[in-house]
GROMACS .gro file of C-alpha atoms in nm:
model
  228
    1UNK     CA    1   0.000   0.000   0.000
    2UNK     CA    2   0.282   0.243   0.086
    3UNK     CA    3   0.460   0.165  -0.241
    4UNK     CA    4   0.146   0.225  -0.446
    5UNK     CA    5   0.068   0.548  -0.260
    6UNK     CA    6   0.419   0.678  -0.326
    7UNK     CA    7   0.388   0.599  -0.695
    8UNK     CA    8   0.064   0.795  -0.719
    9UNK     CA    9   0.206   1.096  -0.535
   10UNK     CA   10   0.526   1.099  -0.744
   11UNK     CA   11   0.315   1.117  -1.060
   12UNK     CA   12   0.171   1.448  -0.938
   13UNK     CA   13   0.513   1.610  -0.972
   14UNK     CA   14   0.560   1.934  -0.780
   15UNK     CA   15   0.199   1.927  -0.661
   16UNK     CA   16   0.274   1.610  -0.468
   17UNK     CA   17   0.593   1.733  -0.301
   18UNK     CA   18   0.430   1.813   0.035
   19UNK     CA   19   0.267   1.471   0.043
   20UNK     CA   20   0.597   1.300  -0.036
   21UNK     CA   21   0.761   1.482   0.254
   22UNK     CA   22   0.481   1.381   0.490
   23UNK     CA   23   0.490   1.018   0.375
   24UNK     CA   24   0.869   1.007   0.404
   25UNK     CA   25   0.851   1.135   0.760
   26UNK     CA   26   0.587   0.875   0.845
   27UNK     CA   27   0.790   0.593   0.691
   28UNK     CA   28   1.107   0.694   0.873
   29UNK     CA   29   0.925   0.723   1.204
   30UNK     CA   30   0.768   0.380   1.153
   31UNK     CA   31   1.104   0.224   1.072
   32UNK     CA   32   1.286   0.387   1.364
   33UNK     CA   33   1.017   0.308   1.619
   34UNK     CA   34   1.028  -0.063   1.544
   35UNK     CA   35   0.653  -0.081   1.598
   36UNK     CA   36   0.551  -0.361   1.364
   37UNK     CA   37   0.869  -0.298   1.168
   38UNK     CA   38   1.135  -0.498   1.350
   39UNK     CA   39   1.067  -0.811   1.145
   40UNK     CA   40   1.080  -0.855   0.769
   41UNK     CA   41   0.825  -0.580   0.714
   42UNK     CA   42   1.087  -0.341   0.849
   43UNK     CA   43   1.337  -0.475   0.595
   44UNK     CA   44   1.086  -0.398   0.321
   45UNK     CA   45   1.033  -0.047   0.458
   46UNK     CA   46   1.409   0.012   0.453
   47UNK     CA   47   1.426  -0.117   0.096
   48UNK     CA   48   1.145   0.116  -0.010
   49UNK     CA   49   1.303   0.422   0.152
   50UNK     CA   50   1.641   0.340   0.000
   51UNK     CA   51   1.502   0.256  -0.343
   52UNK     CA   52   1.303   0.579  -0.357
   53UNK     CA   53   1.598   0.781  -0.220
   54UNK     CA   54   1.379   0.933   0.048
   55UNK     CA   55   1.653   0.968   0.314
   56UNK     CA   56   1.899   1.254   0.348
   57UNK     CA   57   2.270   1.181   0.384
   58UNK     CA   58   2.255   1.216   0.763
   59UNK     CA   59   1.948   0.991   0.776
   60UNK     CA   60   2.124   0.738   0.553
   61UNK     CA   61   2.401   0.690   0.811
   62UNK     CA   62   2.145   0.653   1.088
   63UNK     CA   63   1.946   0.398   0.890
   64UNK     CA   64   2.257   0.196   0.814
   65UNK     CA   65   2.334   0.168   1.185
   66UNK     CA   66   1.969   0.091   1.259
   67UNK     CA   67   1.987  -0.201   1.015
   68UNK     CA   68   2.300  -0.329   1.193
   69UNK     CA   69   2.120  -0.315   1.529
   70UNK     CA   70   1.806  -0.485   1.395
   71UNK     CA   71   2.022  -0.757   1.241
   72UNK     CA   72   2.189  -0.810   1.578
   73UNK     CA   73   1.849  -0.843   1.747
   74UNK     CA   74   1.736  -1.097   1.491
   75UNK     CA   75   2.063  -1.289   1.529
   76UNK     CA   76   2.010  -1.320   1.905
   77UNK     CA   77   1.664  -1.461   1.832
   78UNK     CA   78   1.810  -1.703   1.576
   79UNK     CA   79   1.579  -1.555   1.312
   80UNK     CA   80   1.820  -1.600   1.025
   81UNK     CA   81   1.592  -1.483   0.743
   82UNK     CA   82   1.522  -1.151   0.914
   83UNK     CA   83   1.886  -1.109   1.011
   84UNK     CA   84   1.991  -1.168   0.651
   85UNK     CA   85   1.743  -0.909   0.526
   86UNK     CA   86   1.873  -0.645   0.767
   87UNK     CA   87   2.239  -0.719   0.689
   88UNK     CA   88   2.168  -0.693   0.316
   89UNK     CA   89   2.006  -0.356   0.376
   90UNK     CA   90   2.297  -0.243   0.594
   91UNK     CA   91   2.538  -0.340   0.316
   92UNK     CA   92   2.351  -0.131   0.060
   93UNK     CA   93   2.309   0.171   0.289
   94UNK     CA   94   2.682   0.169   0.368
   95UNK     CA   95   2.768   0.137   0.000
   96UNK     CA   96   2.554   0.442  -0.071
   97UNK     CA   97   2.770   0.633   0.174
   98UNK     CA   98   3.087   0.488   0.018
   99UNK     CA   99   3.176   0.327   0.353
  100UNK     CA  100   3.339   0.021   0.203
  101UNK     CA  101   3.475  -0.139   0.519
  102UNK     CA  102   3.140  -0.111   0.696
  103UNK     CA  103   2.967  -0.261   0.392
  104UNK     CA  104   3.216  -0.547   0.383
  105UNK     CA  105   3.167  -0.611   0.755
  106UNK     CA  106   2.792  -0.637   0.698
  107UNK     CA  107   2.853  -0.883   0.415
  108UNK     CA  108   3.077  -1.093   0.639
  109UNK     CA  109   2.803  -1.104   0.904
  110UNK     CA  110   2.552  -1.196   0.633
  111UNK     CA  111   2.772  -1.489   0.532
  112UNK     CA  112   2.791  -1.607   0.894
  113UNK     CA  113   2.411  -1.593   0.911
  114UNK     CA  114   2.388  -1.823   0.609
  115UNK     CA  115   2.634  -2.058   0.783
  116UNK     CA  116   2.420  -2.059   1.098
  117UNK     CA  117   2.116  -2.145   0.890
  118UNK     CA  118   2.309  -2.428   0.725
  119UNK     CA  119   2.401  -2.560   1.071
  120UNK     CA  120   2.034  -2.557   1.167
  121UNK     CA  121   1.936  -2.745   0.853
  122UNK     CA  122   2.188  -3.020   0.931
  123UNK     CA  123   2.011  -3.066   1.263
  124UNK     CA  124   1.675  -3.075   1.089
  125UNK     CA  125   1.574  -2.730   1.217
  126UNK     CA  126   1.383  -2.510   0.972
  127UNK     CA  127   1.403  -2.757   0.685
  128UNK     CA  128   1.553  -3.076   0.555
  129UNK     CA  129   1.921  -3.148   0.620
  130UNK     CA  130   1.974  -3.191   0.245
  131UNK     CA  131   1.922  -2.815   0.198
  132UNK     CA  132   2.225  -2.719   0.410
  133UNK     CA  133   2.455  -2.701   0.108
  134UNK     CA  134   2.237  -2.427  -0.045
  135UNK     CA  135   2.313  -2.192   0.244
  136UNK     CA  136   2.682  -2.278   0.240
  137UNK     CA  137   2.685  -2.182  -0.129
  138UNK     CA  138   2.518  -1.849  -0.042
  139UNK     CA  139   2.778  -1.786   0.228
  140UNK     CA  140   3.062  -1.856  -0.015
  141UNK     CA  141   2.910  -1.631  -0.281
  142UNK     CA  142   2.871  -1.349  -0.028
  143UNK     CA  143   3.228  -1.377   0.102
  144UNK     CA  144   3.375  -1.388  -0.248
  145UNK     CA  145   3.200  -1.059  -0.332
  146UNK     CA  146   3.395  -0.883  -0.055
  147UNK     CA  147   3.704  -0.697  -0.183
  148UNK     CA  148   4.021  -0.901  -0.152
  149UNK     CA  149   4.197  -0.639   0.060
  150UNK     CA  150   3.926  -0.666   0.326
  151UNK     CA  151   3.923  -1.045   0.306
  152UNK     CA  152   4.299  -1.058   0.356
  153UNK     CA  153   4.293  -0.816   0.648
  154UNK     CA  154   4.022  -1.019   0.824
  155UNK     CA  155   4.146  -1.371   0.729
  156UNK     CA  156   3.825  -1.441   0.540
  157UNK     CA  157   4.008  -1.644   0.275
  158UNK     CA  158   4.073  -1.906   0.542
  159UNK     CA  159   3.699  -1.908   0.615
  160UNK     CA  160   3.630  -1.950   0.244
  161UNK     CA  161   3.866  -2.250   0.224
  162UNK     CA  162   3.692  -2.411   0.524
  163UNK     CA  163   3.351  -2.354   0.373
  164UNK     CA  164   3.456  -2.514   0.045
  165UNK     CA  165   3.547  -2.829   0.238
  166UNK     CA  166   3.216  -2.816   0.423
  167UNK     CA  167   3.031  -2.774   0.095
  168UNK     CA  168   3.203  -3.079  -0.052
  169UNK     CA  169   3.101  -3.282   0.253
  170UNK     CA  170   2.740  -3.159   0.234
  171UNK     CA  171   2.721  -3.249  -0.132
  172UNK     CA  172   2.861  -3.596  -0.063
  173UNK     CA  173   2.600  -3.653   0.207
  174UNK     CA  174   2.333  -3.540  -0.037
  175UNK     CA  175   2.455  -3.784  -0.303
  176UNK     CA  176   2.464  -4.070  -0.055
  177UNK     CA  177   2.109  -3.995   0.056
  178UNK     CA  178   1.972  -4.035  -0.296
  179UNK     CA  179   1.783  -4.358  -0.358
  180UNK     CA  180   1.849  -4.523  -0.696
  181UNK     CA  181   1.539  -4.592  -0.905
  182UNK     CA  182   1.529  -4.941  -1.055
  183UNK     CA  183   1.269  -5.109  -1.271
  184UNK     CA  184   1.211  -5.322  -1.576
  185UNK     CA  185   1.304  -5.180  -1.914
  186UNK     CA  186   1.024  -5.044  -2.132
  187UNK     CA  187   1.004  -5.132  -2.501
  188UNK     CA  188   0.886  -4.826  -2.696
  189UNK     CA  189   0.936  -4.976  -3.043
  190UNK     CA  190   0.564  -4.992  -3.126
  191UNK     CA  191   0.498  -4.641  -2.991
  192UNK     CA  192   0.780  -4.496  -3.200
  193UNK     CA  193   0.656  -4.673  -3.513
  194UNK     CA  194   0.303  -4.546  -3.448
  195UNK     CA  195   0.432  -4.189  -3.407
  196UNK     CA  196   0.615  -4.211  -3.739
  197UNK     CA  197   0.303  -4.338  -3.918
  198UNK     CA  198   0.095  -4.053  -3.775
  199UNK     CA  199   0.328  -3.774  -3.893
  200UNK     CA  200   0.436  -3.925  -4.225
  201UNK     CA  201   0.355  -3.687  -4.512
  202UNK     CA  202   0.204  -3.415  -4.291
  203UNK     CA  203   0.319  -3.055  -4.264
  204UNK     CA  204   0.476  -2.935  -3.938
  205UNK     CA  205   0.159  -2.800  -3.778
  206UNK     CA  206  -0.048  -3.107  -3.857
  207UNK     CA  207   0.236  -3.338  -3.748
  208UNK     CA  208   0.258  -3.158  -3.414
  209UNK     CA  209  -0.116  -3.202  -3.362
  210UNK     CA  210  -0.091  -3.571  -3.448
  211UNK     CA  211   0.192  -3.620  -3.199
  212UNK     CA  212  -0.020  -3.452  -2.936
  213UNK     CA  213  -0.280  -3.726  -2.974
  214UNK     CA  214  -0.037  -4.009  -2.910
  215UNK     CA  215  -0.108  -3.995  -2.541
  216UNK     CA  216  -0.427  -3.792  -2.478
  217UNK     CA  217  -0.461  -3.614  -2.145
  218UNK     CA  218  -0.644  -3.815  -1.880
  219UNK     CA  219  -0.928  -3.643  -1.697
  220UNK     CA  220  -0.918  -3.601  -1.322
  221UNK     CA  221  -1.247  -3.786  -1.289
  222UNK     CA  222  -1.110  -4.087  -1.480
  223UNK     CA  223  -0.800  -4.107  -1.261
  224UNK     CA  224  -1.008  -4.089  -0.941
  225UNK     CA  225  -1.244  -4.353  -1.071
  226UNK     CA  226  -0.955  -4.591  -1.146
  227UNK     CA  227  -0.805  -4.524  -0.800
  228UNK     CA  228  -1.130  -4.628  -0.632
   0.00000   0.00000   0.00000
């Protein structure tokens, strides 16, 4: 609703300036207060304010630090998704201020959040253990996006090497958990011959229609009737 309202006001041009100012003030107050905005809705508010460039330079610095604090709160509550949203916002706010080290630090914390979520998945918390490798991959991707100078100064390349080993182990576990499918072979010789007879001598459109009739769709009612 806020996004739509902003779009309508922006279309009014100069006539909508006062309304934009009032809406910006309301959005900032809502985000700062945390009332109903400490969870992922708050992340979306931050994204809207940033995307619409509604914050001044001073407010941008304040919002970046607010995102860091909200991420910390979510981390203490083990709410990884919300923490990740806030750290992503912190990264982008800091980048807008050209604070590269602060942005890199937020990215490093984001990667650790993905690792924590992977650890949970291995214990069966929040999802199947087989999905752990996905979050390790996200952590690696995030760390590799950090400038090399920062990674070197904070020994993140060692962390990356460790995670690559963990990822290999997760993938091996995933492969070992797969169940092979075995069954008798199926002879499709007659079906192939029938398909060739149906399309022989026809143009492309007619041949496509004929192929579509090889195995007509089964109705839901027919399937349910056979099941009974």
